[in-house]
Short mmCIF file of C-alpha atoms and ligand atoms in Angstrom, two decimals:
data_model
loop_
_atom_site.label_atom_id
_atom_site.label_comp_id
_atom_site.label_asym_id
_atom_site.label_seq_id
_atom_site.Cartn_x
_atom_site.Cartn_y
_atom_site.Cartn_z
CA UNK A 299 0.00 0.00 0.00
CA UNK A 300 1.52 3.42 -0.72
CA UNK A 301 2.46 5.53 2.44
CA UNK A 302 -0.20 8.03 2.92
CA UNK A 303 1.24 12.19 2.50
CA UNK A 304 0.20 14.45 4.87
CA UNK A 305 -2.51 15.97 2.61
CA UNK A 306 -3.81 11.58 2.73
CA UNK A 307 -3.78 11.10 -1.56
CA UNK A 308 -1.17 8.15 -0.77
CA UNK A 309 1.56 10.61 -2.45
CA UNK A 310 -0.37 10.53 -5.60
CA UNK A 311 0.32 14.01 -7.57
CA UNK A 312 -2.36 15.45 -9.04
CA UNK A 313 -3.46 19.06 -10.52
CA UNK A 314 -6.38 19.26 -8.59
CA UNK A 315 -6.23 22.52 -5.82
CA UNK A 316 -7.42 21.53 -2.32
CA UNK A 317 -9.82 23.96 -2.38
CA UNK A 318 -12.16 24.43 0.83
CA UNK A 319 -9.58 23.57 3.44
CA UNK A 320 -9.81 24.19 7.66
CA UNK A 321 -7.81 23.91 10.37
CA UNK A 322 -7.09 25.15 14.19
CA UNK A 323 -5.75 28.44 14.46
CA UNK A 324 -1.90 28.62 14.90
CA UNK A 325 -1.57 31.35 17.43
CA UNK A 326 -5.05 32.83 19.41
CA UNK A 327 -5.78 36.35 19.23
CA UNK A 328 -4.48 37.88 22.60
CA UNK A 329 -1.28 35.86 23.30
CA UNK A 330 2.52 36.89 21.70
CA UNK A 331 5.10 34.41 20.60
CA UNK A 332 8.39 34.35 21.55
CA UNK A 333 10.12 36.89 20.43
CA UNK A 334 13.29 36.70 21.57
CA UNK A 335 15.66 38.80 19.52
CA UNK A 336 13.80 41.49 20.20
CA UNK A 337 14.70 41.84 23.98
CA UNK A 338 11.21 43.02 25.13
CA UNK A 339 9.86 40.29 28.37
CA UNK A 340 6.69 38.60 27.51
CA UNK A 341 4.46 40.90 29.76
CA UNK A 342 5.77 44.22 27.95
CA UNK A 343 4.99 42.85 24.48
CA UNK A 344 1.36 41.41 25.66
CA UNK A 345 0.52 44.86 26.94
CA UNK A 346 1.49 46.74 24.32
CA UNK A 347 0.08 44.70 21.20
CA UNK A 348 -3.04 44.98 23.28
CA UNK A 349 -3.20 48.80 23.75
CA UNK A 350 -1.63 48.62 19.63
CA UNK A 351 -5.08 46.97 18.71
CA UNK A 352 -6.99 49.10 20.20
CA UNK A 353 -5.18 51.78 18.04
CA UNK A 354 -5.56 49.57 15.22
CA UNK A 355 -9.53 49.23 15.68
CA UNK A 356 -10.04 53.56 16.32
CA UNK A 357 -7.45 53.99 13.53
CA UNK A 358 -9.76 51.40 10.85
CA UNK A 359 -13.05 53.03 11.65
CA UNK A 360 -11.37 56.29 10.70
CA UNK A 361 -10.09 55.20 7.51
CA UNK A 362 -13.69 54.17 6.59
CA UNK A 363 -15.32 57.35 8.39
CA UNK A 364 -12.87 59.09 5.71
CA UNK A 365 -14.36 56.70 2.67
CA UNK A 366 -17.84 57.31 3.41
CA UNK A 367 -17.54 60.92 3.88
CA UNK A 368 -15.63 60.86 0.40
CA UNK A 369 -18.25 59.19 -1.29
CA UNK A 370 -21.26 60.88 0.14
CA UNK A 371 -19.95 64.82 0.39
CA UNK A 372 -22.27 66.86 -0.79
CA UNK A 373 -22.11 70.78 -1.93
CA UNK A 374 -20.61 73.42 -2.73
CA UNK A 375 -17.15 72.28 -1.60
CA UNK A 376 -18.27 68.77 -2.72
CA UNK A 377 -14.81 68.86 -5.07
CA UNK A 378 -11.96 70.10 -2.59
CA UNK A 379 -13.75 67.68 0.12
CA UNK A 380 -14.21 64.88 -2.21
CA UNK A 381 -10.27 65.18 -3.05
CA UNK A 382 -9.16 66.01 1.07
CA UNK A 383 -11.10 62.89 2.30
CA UNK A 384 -9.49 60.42 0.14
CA UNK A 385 -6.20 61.80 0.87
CA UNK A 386 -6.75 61.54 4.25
CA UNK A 387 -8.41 58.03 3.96
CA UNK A 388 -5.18 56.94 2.02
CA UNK A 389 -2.82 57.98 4.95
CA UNK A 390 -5.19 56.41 7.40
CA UNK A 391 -4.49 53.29 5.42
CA UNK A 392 -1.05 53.20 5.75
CA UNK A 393 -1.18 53.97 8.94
CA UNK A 394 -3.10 50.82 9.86
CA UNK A 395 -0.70 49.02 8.38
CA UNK A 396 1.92 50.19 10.36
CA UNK A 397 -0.05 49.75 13.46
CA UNK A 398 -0.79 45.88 12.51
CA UNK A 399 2.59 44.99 11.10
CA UNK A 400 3.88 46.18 14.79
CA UNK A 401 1.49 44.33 16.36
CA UNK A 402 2.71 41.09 14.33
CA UNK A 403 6.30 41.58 14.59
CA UNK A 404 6.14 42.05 18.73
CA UNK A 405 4.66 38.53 18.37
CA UNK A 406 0.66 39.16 18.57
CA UNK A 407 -2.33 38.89 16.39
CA UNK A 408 -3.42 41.72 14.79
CA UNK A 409 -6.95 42.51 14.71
CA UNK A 410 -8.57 42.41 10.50
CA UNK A 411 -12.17 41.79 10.14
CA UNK A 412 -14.85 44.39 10.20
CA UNK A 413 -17.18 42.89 12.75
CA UNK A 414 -14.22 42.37 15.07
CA UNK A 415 -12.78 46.16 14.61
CA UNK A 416 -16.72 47.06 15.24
CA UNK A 417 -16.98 45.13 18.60
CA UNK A 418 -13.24 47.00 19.72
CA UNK A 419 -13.47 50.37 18.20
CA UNK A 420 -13.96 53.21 20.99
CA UNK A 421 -15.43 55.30 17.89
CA UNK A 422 -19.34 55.40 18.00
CA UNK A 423 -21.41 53.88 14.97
CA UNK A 424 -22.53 56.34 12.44
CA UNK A 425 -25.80 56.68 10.83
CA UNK A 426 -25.62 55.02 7.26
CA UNK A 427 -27.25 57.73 5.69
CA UNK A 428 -25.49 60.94 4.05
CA UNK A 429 -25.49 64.20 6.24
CA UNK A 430 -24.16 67.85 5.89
CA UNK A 431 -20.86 69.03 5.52
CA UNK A 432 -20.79 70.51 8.70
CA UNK A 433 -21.43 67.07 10.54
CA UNK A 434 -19.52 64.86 8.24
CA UNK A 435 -16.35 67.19 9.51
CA UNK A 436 -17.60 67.33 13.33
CA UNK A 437 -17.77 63.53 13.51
CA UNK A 438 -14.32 63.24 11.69
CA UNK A 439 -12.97 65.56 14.04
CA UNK A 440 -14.46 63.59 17.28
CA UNK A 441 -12.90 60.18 15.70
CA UNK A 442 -9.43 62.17 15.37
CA UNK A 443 -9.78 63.05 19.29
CA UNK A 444 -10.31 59.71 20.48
CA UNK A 445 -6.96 58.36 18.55
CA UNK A 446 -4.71 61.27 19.62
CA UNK A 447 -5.86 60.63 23.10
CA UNK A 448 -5.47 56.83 22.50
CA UNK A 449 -1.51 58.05 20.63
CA UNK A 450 -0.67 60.36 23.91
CA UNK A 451 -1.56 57.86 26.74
CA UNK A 452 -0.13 54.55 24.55
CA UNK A 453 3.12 56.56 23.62
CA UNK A 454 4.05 57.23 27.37
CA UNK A 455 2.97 53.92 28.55
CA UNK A 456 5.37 52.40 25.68
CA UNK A 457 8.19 54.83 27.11
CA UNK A 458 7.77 53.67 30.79
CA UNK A 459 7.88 49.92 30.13
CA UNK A 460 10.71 50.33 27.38
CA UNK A 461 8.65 49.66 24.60
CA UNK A 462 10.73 52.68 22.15
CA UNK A 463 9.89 51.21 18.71
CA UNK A 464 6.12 51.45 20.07
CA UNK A 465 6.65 55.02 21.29
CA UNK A 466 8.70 56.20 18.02
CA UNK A 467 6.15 54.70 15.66
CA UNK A 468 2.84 55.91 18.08
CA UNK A 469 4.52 59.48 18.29
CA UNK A 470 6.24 60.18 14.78
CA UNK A 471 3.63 58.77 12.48
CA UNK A 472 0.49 58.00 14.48
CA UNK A 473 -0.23 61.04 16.17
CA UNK A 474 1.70 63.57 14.14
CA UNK A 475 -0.27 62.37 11.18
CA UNK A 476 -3.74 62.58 12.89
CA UNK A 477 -2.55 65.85 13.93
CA UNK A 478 -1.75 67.46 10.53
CA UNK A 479 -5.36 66.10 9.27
CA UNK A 480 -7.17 67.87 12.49
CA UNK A 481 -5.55 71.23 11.17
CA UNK A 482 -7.00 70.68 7.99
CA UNK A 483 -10.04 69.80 8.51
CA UNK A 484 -11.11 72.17 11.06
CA UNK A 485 -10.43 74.93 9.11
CA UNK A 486 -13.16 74.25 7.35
CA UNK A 487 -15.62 74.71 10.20
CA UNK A 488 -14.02 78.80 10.90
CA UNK A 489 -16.89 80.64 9.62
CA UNK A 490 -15.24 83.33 7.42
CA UNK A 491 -17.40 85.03 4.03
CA UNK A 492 -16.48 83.51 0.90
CA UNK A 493 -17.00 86.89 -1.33
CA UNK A 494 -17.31 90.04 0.85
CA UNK A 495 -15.79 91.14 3.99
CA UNK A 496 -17.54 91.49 7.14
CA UNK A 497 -15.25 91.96 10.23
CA UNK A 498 -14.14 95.22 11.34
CA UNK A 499 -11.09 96.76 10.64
CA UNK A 500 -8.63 96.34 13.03
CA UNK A 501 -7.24 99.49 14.64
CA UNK A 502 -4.39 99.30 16.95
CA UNK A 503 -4.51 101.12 20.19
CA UNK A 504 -2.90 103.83 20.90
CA UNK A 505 -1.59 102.94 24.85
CA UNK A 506 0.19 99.85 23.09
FE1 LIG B 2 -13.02 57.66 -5.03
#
């Protein structure tokens, strides 16, 4: 009898794929391998990959807050929005991958799937439906303060247990980029005329 392969067709070649396929997982979500050239203890690498996923899951819902509002902007400055959403959705993306590739290379399981990012994300749900400008930038903005609160406390954390990859990547890209796109998007919600001036003119005083 022929000896039996490990995929059981008795070591008989064929073209066929082995399509449909299953098996355990090879490492759980919430545990870290061992990473030993890395010189971070098991504890440190646990914590942090945890507090990373959280990142991960504020950071994803972002990146698809930023799709949505791209594809359902609506008015006037439909076209500069349409353009500044998908620019920031595309840095939001590479972001995440940052985040996750960390995650994996400190030994844990990064987080992927949709419904799991929905049951972690500290980001409420949004209405499906398309609302104003006005809204679509508030809500952005709200999303953008939950991450840089999530960067700030995750970055000293990462310092204090001598996590510094954790802290370099959280501080330089992370935040700094969430940052920049706060700047730009909430100058769009300073209520200046478009055509005609209305302030009045500034006069110095005289005492100064
Ligand atoms: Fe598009």
């Amino acid at each position: 009898m022929p000896k039996r392969n490990n995929s059981g067709n008795h070591g008989i070649l064929n073209a066929e794929p082995r399509v449909h396929q299953r098996g355990r997982e090879i490492q759980p979500y919430g545990t870290v391998t061992h990473a030993f050239h890395l010189q971070l203890a098991e504890p440190v690498r646990l914590e942090m990959t945890e507090q990373l996923n959280q990142l991960l899951a504020d950071s994803m819902t972002l990146r698809d807050l930023y799709k949505k509002a791209h594809w359902q902007v609506a008015g006037p400055t439909f076209y500069q929005l349409h353009l500044l959403f998908d620019k920031h959705f595309s840095e939001q993306t590479e972001l995440v991958d940052a985040i996750a590739e960390r995650i994996q290379l400190l030994g844990g399981v990064s987080l992927a799937m949709a419904p799991d990012v929905s049951e972690t994300t500290r980001i409420p749900r949004r209405p499906r439906g398309r609302e104003e400008v006005p809204v679509q930038l508030s809500r952005l903005l709200d999303a953008h303060q939950i991450i840089i609160r999530d960067c700030r406390e995750l970055a000293r954390r990462a310092s204090q247990i001598g996590d510094d990859g954790s802290n370099d990547l959280v501080v330089s890209q992370i935040l700094r980029t969430n940052e920049l796109q706060v700047w730009f998007l909430s100058e769009h919600l300073v209520n200046v005329p478009l055509v005609e001036a209305q302030g009045d003119v500034y006069k110095p005083s005289k005492s100064a």
